[in-house]
Structures are given as C-alpha cells and as structure tokens.
Coordinates of C-alpha atoms in Angstrom, one line a residue:
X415 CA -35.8 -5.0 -1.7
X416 CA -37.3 -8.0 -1.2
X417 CA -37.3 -7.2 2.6
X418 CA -40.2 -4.5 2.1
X419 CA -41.8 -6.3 -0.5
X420 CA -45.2 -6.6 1.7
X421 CA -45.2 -3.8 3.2
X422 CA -45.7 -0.6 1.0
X423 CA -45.1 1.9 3.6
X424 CA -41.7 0.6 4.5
X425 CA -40.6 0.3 1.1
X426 CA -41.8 4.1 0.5
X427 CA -39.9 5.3 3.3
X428 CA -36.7 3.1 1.8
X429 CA -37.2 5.6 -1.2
X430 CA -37.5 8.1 0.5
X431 CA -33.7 7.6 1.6
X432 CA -32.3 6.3 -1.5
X433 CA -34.1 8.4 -4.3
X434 CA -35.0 11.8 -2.5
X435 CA -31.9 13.7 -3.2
X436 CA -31.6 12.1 -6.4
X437 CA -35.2 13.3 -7.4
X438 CA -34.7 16.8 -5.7
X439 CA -31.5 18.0 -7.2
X440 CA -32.5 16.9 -10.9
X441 CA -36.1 18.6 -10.0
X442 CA -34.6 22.1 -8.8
X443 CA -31.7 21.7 -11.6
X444 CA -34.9 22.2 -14.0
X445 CA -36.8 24.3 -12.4
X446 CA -33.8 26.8 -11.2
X447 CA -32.0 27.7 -8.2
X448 CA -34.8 30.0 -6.7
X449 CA -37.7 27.0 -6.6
X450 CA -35.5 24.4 -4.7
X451 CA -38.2 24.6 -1.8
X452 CA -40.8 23.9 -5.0
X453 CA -38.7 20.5 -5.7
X454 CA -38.6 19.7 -2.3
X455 CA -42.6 20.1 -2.0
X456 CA -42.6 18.1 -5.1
X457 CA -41.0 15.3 -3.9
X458 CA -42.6 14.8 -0.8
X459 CA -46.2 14.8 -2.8
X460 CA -44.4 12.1 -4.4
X461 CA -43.3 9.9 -1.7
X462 CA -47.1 10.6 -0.4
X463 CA -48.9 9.4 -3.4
X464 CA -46.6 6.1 -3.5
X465 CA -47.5 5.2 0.2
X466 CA -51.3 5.9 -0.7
X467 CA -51.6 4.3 -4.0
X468 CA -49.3 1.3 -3.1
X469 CA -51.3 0.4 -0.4
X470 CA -54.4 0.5 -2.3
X471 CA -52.8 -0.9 -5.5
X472 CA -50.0 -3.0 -4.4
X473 CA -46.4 -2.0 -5.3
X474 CA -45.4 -1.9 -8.7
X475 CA -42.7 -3.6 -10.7
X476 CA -40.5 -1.2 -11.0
X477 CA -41.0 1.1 -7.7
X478 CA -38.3 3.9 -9.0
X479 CA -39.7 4.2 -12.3
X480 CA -43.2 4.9 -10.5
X481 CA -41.5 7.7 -8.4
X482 CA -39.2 9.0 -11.4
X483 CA -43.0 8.9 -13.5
X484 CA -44.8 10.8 -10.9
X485 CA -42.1 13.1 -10.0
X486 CA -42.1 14.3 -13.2
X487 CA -45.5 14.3 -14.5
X488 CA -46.3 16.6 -10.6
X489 CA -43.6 18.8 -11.9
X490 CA -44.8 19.9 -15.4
X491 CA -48.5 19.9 -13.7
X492 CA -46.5 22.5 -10.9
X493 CA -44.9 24.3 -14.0
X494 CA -48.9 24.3 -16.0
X495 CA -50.2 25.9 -13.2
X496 CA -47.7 28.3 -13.0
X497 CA -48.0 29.5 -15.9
X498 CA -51.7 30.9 -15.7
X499 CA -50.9 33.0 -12.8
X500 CA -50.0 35.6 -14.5
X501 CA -48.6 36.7 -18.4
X502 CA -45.3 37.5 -16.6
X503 CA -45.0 34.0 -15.4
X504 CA -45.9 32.5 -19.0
X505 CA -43.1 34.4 -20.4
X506 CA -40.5 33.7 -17.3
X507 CA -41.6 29.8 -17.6
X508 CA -41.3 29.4 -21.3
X509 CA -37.9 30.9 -21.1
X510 CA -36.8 29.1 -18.2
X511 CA -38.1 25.4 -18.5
X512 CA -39.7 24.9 -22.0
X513 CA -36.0 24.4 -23.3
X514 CA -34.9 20.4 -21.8
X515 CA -37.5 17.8 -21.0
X516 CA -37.3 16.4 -17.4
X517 CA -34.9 12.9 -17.7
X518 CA -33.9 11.0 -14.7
X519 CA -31.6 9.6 -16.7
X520 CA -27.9 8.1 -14.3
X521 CA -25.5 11.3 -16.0
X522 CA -28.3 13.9 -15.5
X523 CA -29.1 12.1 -11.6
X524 CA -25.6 12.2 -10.9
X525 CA -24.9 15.9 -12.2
X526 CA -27.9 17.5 -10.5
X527 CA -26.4 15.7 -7.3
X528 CA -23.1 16.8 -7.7
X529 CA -24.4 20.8 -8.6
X530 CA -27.0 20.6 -5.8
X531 CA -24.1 19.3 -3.2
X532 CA -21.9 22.2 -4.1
X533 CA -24.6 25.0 -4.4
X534 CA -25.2 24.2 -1.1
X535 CA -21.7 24.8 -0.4
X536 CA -21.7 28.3 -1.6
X537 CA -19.5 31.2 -0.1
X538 CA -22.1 33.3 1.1
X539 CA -23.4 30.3 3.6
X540 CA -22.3 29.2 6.9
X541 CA -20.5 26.0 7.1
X542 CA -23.1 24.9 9.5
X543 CA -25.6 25.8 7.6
X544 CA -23.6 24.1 4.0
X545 CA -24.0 20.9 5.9
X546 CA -27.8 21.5 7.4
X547 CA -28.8 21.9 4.1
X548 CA -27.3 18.8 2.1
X549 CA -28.5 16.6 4.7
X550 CA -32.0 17.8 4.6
X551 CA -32.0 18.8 0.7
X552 CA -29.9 15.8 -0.5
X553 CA -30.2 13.2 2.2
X554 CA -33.9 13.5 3.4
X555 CA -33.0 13.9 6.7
X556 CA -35.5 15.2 9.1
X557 CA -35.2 17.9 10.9
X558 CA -34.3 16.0 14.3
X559 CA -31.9 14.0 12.5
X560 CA -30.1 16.4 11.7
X561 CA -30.2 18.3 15.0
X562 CA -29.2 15.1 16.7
X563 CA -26.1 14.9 14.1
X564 CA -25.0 18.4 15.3
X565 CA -25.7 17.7 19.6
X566 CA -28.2 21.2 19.3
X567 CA -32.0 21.7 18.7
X568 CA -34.9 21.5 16.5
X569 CA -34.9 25.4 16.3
X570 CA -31.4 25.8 15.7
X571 CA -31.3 23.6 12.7
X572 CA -34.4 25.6 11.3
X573 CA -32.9 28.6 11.8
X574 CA -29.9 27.4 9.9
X575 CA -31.9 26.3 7.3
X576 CA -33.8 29.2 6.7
X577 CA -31.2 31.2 6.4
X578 CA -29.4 28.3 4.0
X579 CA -32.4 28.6 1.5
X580 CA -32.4 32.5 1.4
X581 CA -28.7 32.2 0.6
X582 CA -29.8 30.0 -1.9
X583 CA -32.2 31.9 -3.6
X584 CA -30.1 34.5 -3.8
X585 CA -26.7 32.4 -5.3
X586 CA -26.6 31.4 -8.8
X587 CA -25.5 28.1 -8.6
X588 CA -26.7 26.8 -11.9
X589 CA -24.2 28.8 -13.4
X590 CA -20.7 29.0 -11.7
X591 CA -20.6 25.5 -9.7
X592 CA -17.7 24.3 -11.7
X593 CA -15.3 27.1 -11.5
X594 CA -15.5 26.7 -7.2
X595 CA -16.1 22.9 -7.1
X596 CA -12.3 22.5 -5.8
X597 CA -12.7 25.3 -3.3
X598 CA -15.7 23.1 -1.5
X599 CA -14.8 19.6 -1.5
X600 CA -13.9 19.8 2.1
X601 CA -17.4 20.9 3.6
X602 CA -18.8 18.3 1.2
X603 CA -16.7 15.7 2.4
X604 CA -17.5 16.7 5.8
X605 CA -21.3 16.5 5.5
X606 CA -21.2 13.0 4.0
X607 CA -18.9 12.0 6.9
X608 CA -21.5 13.1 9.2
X609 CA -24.2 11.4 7.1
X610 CA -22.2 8.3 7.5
X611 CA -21.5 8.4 11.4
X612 CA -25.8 8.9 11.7
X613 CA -26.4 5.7 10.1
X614 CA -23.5 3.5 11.7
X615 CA -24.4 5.0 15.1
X616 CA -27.7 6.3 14.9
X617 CA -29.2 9.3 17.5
X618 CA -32.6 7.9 17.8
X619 CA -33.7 4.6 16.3
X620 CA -34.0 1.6 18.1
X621 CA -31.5 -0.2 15.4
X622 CA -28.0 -0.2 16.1
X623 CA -27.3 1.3 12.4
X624 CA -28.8 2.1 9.6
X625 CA -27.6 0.7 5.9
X626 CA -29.5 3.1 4.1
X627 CA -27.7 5.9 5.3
X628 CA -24.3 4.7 5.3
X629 CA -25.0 3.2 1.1
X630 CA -26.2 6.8 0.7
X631 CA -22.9 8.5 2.2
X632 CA -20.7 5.5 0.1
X633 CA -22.6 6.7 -2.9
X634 CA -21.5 10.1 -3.1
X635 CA -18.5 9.6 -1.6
X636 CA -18.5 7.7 -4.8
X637 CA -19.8 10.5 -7.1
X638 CA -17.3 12.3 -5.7
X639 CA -14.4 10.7 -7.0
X640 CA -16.3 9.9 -10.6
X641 CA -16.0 14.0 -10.9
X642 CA -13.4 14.8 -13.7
X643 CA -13.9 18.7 -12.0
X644 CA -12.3 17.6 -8.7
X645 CA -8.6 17.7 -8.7
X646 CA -7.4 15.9 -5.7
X647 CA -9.1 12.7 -4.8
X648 CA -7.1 11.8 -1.6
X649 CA -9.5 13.1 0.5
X650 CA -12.4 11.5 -1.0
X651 CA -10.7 8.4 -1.1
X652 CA -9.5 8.4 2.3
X653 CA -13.0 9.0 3.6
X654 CA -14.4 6.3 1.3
X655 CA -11.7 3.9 3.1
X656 CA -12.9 4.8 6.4
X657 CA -16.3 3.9 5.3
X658 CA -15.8 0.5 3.6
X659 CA -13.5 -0.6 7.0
X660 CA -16.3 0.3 9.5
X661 CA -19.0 -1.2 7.6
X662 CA -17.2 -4.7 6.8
X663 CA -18.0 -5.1 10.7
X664 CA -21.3 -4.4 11.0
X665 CA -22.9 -8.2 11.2
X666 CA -20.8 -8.7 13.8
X667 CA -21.9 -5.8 16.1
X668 CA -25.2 -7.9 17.1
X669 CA -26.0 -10.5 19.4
X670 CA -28.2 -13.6 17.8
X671 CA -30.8 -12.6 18.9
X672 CA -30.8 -8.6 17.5
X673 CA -31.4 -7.0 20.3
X674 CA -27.8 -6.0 22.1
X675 CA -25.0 -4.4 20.8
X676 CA -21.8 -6.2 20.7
X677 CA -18.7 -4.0 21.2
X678 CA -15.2 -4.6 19.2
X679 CA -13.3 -5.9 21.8
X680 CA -16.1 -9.3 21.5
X681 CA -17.0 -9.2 18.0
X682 CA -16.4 -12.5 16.7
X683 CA -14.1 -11.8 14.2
X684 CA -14.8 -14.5 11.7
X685 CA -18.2 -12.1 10.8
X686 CA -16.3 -9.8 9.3
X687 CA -16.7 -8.8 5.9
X688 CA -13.5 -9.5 4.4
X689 CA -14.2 -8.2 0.8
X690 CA -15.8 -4.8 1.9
X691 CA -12.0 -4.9 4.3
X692 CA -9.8 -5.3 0.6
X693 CA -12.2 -2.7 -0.7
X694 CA -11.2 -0.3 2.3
X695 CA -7.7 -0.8 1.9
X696 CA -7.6 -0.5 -1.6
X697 CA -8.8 3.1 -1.1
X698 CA -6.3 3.6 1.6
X699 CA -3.4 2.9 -0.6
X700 CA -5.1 5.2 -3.4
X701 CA -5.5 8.0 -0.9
X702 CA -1.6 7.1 0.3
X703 CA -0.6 7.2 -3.5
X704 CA -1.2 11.3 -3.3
X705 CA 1.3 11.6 -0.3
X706 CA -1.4 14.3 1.3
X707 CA -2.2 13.7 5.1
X708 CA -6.4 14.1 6.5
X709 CA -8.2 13.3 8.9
X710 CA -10.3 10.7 7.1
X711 CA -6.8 9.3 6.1
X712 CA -5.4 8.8 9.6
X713 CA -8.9 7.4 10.9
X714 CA -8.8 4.9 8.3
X715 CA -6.0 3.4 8.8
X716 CA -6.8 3.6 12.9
X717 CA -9.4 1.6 11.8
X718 CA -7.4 -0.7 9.4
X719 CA -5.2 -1.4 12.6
X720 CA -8.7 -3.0 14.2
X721 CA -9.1 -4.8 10.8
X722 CA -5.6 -6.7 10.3
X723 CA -5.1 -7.8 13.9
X724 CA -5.9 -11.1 14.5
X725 CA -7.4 -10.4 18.1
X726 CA -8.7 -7.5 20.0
X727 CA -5.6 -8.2 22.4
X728 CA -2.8 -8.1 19.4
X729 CA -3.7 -4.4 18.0
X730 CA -0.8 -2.6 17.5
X731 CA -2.4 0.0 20.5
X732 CA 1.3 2.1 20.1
X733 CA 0.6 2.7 16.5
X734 CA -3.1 3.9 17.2
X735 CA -2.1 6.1 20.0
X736 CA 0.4 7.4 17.4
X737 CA -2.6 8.2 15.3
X738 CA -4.3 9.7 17.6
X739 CA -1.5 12.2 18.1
X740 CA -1.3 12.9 14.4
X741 CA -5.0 13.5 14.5
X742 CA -4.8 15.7 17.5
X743 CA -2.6 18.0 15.5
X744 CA -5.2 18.3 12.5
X745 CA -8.0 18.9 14.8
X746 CA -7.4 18.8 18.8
X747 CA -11.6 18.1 19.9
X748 CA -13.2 16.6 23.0
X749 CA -14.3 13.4 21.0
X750 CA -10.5 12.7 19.7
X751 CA -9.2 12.7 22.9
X752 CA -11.8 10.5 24.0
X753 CA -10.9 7.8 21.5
X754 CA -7.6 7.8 22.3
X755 CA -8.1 7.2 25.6
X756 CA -9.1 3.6 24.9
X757 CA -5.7 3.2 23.0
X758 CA -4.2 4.9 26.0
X759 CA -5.9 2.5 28.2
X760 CA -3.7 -0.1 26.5
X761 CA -0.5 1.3 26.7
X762 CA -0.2 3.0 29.9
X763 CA -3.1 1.6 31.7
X764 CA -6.3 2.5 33.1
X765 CA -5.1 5.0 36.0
X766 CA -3.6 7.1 33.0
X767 CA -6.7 6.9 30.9
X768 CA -8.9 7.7 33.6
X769 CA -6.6 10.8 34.6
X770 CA -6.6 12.2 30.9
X771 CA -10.6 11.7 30.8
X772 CA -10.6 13.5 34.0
X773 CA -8.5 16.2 33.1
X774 CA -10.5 16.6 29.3
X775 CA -13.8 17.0 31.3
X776 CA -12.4 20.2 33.5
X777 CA -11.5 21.9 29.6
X778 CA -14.2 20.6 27.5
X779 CA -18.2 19.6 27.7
X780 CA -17.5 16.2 26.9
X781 CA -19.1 15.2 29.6
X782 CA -22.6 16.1 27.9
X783 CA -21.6 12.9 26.0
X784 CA -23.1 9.9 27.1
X785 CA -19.9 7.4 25.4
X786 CA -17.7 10.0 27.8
X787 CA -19.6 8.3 31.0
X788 CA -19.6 4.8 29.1
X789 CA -15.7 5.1 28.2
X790 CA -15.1 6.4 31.7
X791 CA -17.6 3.4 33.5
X792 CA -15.4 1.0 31.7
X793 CA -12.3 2.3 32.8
X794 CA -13.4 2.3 36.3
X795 CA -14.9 -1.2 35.9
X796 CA -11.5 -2.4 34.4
X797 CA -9.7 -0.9 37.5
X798 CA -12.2 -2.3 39.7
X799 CA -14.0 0.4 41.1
X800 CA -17.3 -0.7 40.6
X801 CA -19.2 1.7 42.5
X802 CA -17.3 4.4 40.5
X803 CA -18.5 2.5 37.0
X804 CA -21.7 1.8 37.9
X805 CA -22.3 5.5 38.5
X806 CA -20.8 6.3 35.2
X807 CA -23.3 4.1 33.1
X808 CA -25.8 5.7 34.9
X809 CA -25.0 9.1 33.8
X810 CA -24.0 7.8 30.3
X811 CA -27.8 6.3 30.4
X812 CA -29.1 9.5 31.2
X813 CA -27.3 11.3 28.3
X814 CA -28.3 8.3 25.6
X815 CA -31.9 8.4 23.4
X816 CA -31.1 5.1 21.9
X817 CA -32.3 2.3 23.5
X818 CA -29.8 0.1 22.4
X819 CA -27.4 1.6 24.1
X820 CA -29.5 1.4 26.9
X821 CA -29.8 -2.0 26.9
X822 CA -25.8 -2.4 26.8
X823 CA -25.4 -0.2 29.5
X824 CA -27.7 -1.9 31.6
X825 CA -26.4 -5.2 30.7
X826 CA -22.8 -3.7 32.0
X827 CA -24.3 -2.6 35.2
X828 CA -25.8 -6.0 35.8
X829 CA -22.5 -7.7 35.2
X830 CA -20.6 -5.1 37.5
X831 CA -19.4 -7.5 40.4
X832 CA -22.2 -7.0 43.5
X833 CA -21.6 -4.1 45.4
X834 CA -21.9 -4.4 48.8

C-alpha cells in the first residue's frame, strides 16, 4: 500500500481492483437480484467520491473502511429515496431490505462473492456472456479489457452484457445458487483463468503484468476451494497450482532497468520465487490426490517442468511435449498447438516446428496472433533465416497493442545478424 501512499488517485484505482467486486456482490446481495446495475452505480459513486475527497483531504487511515462506510451509507440514501417514489415502492422496500443491516463483514464479503459468481453463471446465460459478466460485475474490468481478453470488440462485449444483465434480472439467484453451485464451477473456473492470463500478460498496459489482477484471480480461486458447497476441488486446485507457478517468476521477467521483457529461456533463475513454487506444487499434489485429469492440471505441471529444471537447456522437453498431447485431447485449439511448438522445437528441431506452425496457420486464424509471428520469427531466426524472422516480428508488431512487447520485438530485430 505504501506504494500509492501519495498519490490518492492511484490508490483509488487500486480499490477499485481489489474491493469492487467485493462491495458489488454484498451490495446487490441486499438489494436483490433485479438492482445489480443499482450496486454497480453505487460503487462507482463510491470510487468517485474517494478520488475527490482524498485529494482534497488526504487519504485516510483505513482506506477500506472509508469505501465499506460510504458504500453503505450511498446505499440506504439509494434505498431512502426510493422509497418516496411511490406507496408501492415503500411497501416493496420495507419488505425487501428493512429485514438485515448492510455488513461488510469477511463471511458475508465472501458469500455475496461466491452467490454473485454463480448467478452469473446461470443456465439461461451464454457462457460468453457468464464470463463477460464476472469480469465486469466482480472484477471491475472495463469494457475493453474484457474485449481484449476475448480477441473481439467493444460492441460485442456490450452486447453480451446487455443481454447478461437481462438474464439476470429475470433469474432468481438469491434463492437457488446452492442447489446448481456444482453444475457451474467449470465456467467459473474458466473466467478466473482468463482473469489471471489479463494480468500476467496484459492486452493494453504498458506494464508487463499486472499483480492486482493475478491476487484478485488467486483470491477466488481461493474462495473457491473454502466452499463446503463444492464437491470436487481438483479443478480449483489445479488452477490455483498453475497460478502460484507462473507467478513465482515474475521478478525475473524484467530487465534492471524495467523497461524490457525478459523471456524464460534468460530469466535468471536465482529470482525465482521459491516459496510461491512449494506453494504451487503443493496444490498440484492436492489436485493429483483426486486422481481427475484438466486442463489446468496438465498446464500446471507443464509449468512445474520449467520450475524444477535447473536450466532452460535441461527441461525435460519430451515430457512437455507429452503434455501437450494430453492437452490436445481435452481441448485441440490454435494457441495449444502453438505452445507446443516451442517444446517441439526441442525435440525434433526447428524445420519440424516451423512445418507444424505452417500447417496450423492454413486450418486455424492463429495467425491474427501476434506471439504466432513472434513464435514463428524465432524459429526462423534459430534456423537462420533472418530475412524470414525479421519479417515475422514485423507482422507480430503489427498484431501487438502492448508496447512492451514492442520493445522486445524490436530489440530481436536489432539483434537479427545484418542482412545484406
């Protein structure tokens, strides 16, 4: 906290990642399932109020307790104003909020969270739309973030979420949320795995990752597996594995100097995080100990395999491309293949790599990924045909908004061996 401690605005918009979801779901547990769009409204007057008065003010003590405070007292003065519309609303709010006082309290936090994630996961809504919604509801995630997350538009995501909060509306989630929690975990699981990729490689920002996000998709992983409702937790802690392992290298994937992107096969080791590494493979042996095979289980231990080796050079590259293959035949996508590749790369060389990437861009639209080009421009660079790679980073530049990668594809093309 201390890093925002003089500057109010970035400390509001660190709130704004940590406690929105947390102050929406308790909000619209309240206030019922057809004024979720009320908490939302709620919440942002909130955030708004502690960027203005904090800058005139100062920050308080105890920033959360300011938010919680406000949140709530904007809440009853939503519900006091209601009520003088009309007689009809007097007696529909009386019924229907007059019963609990608003608490913020860590059960009723962690409850609301729990009911908001699976309400959003509700039959009668699209999968796409399930996840849309927990990331903007739950997550704070703007609207572009969230497009970015899914490779589409602005308007698509609106359109998703519009019809996500009529669904909603019409649901009653504060009632049967229990009975279909088991039915659901999946989607769930899938949006905080989504969540988590956003932060640890970002669409937009300038930063190479973003902690907020990734604690926030840790977190309810977390809640996940606190639930007494779900039954299996093999899935949940598979994914929470996968988590801990990628994150234990994050101050390794910058230069000094914070400004270029250091890739795994140069990472100096010695920076990883070896306690968030036990922590990871702790959850990998709890997810093991159900004897159920996912995806999130076979990606963390891909990633385990990076962990335990000594050097980039001594990965067991035959077990990952093993993996990979086990993947494949849980869910065959463009972006699988495309990892494996690298693994490929190691086993039976670049010309077979290449040739596989060649052949997965004639069946598939990876090549509207920019890390296709990148993956491809290394290849080419390793084999090398420079004038082949430098014409892949290109393309991968074109195909990248963040600037960091940018920068490391530039720096690659500068380090290409002069053409002549």
């Amino acid at each position: 906290m201390s890093l925002y401690k003089n500057d109010s605005k970035k400390l509001a918009e660190h709130f704004f990642r940590n406690e929105y979801g947390k102050l929406v779901a308790v909000i619209a547990r309240y206030m019922g399932s057809k004024n979720i769009e009320t908490a939302e409204d709620i919440v942002q007057e909130t955030l708004l109020k502690a960027v203005a008065h904090w800058q005139h003010s100062g920050i308080p003590k105890n920033p959360q307790a300011w938010l919680y405070t406000t949140a709530k007292n904007l809440t009853l003065n939503n519900i006091k104003r209601k009520k003088h519309e009309s007689n009809y609303l007097l007696n529909t709010f009386k019924k229907e909020y007059q019963i609990n006082p608003i608490e913020f309290s860590e059960d009723l936090i962690m409850d609301g969270q729990l009911n908001m994630m699976f309400a959003c996961c509700h039959p009668s809504i699209s999968e796409n739309s399930q996840i849309a919604l927990i990331l903007k509801i739950l997550c704070g995630f703007s609207i572009s973030e969230i497009a970015n997350s899914f490779f589409t538009t602005n308007e698509t995501i609106n359109k998703r979420l519009v019809r996500g909060r009529k669904q909603l509306r019409k649901s009653n989630f504060d009632v049967d949320i229990i009975q279909n929690i088991n039915d659901n975990v999946k989607i769930v699981l899938k949006t905080i795995y989504l969540l988590f990729n956003e932060g640890y490689y970002p669409s937009k920002k300038t930063t190479p990752f973003q902690y907020d996000l990734c604690l926030e998709a840790i977190r309810l992983t977390k809640l996940l597996i606190k639930s007494d409702h779900i039954k299996s937790k093999a899935e949940c802690h598979a994914l929470l594995a996968l988590m801990y392992l990628n994150c234990s290298r994050f101050e390794a994937r910058l230069d000094t100097a914070n400004q270029t992107t250091i890739e795994l096969p140069k990472q100096d080791r010695s920076l990883w995080n070896q306690d968030l590494i036990q922590l990871g493979i702790h959850q990998l042996q709890l997810a093991t100990d159900e004897n159920s095979i996912s995806k999130y289980l076979i990606l963390a231990t891909i990633s385990a395999q990076h962990c335990i080796a000594k050097t980039y050079e001594t990965t067991d590259w035959n077990s990952i491309v093993s993996l990979y293959d086990q993947l494949l035949s849980i869910e065959n996508s463009p972006i699988i293949h495309l990892n494996k590749s690298v693994a490929l790369s190691k086993t039976k060389g670049n010309k077979e790599a290449i040739t596989q990437l060649l052949h997965l861009k004639t069946n598939s639209d990876i090549e509207n990924h920019y890390l296709f080009h990148a993956t491809l421009g290394e290849l080419f660079k390793n084999e090398k045909q420079f004038k082949k790679a430098k014409s892949a980073y290109l393309k991968a530049i074109n195909l990248t908004k963040n600037s960091r990668n940018i920068i490391l594809l530039n720096k690659k093309i500068n380090d290409l061996v002069p053409i002549s």
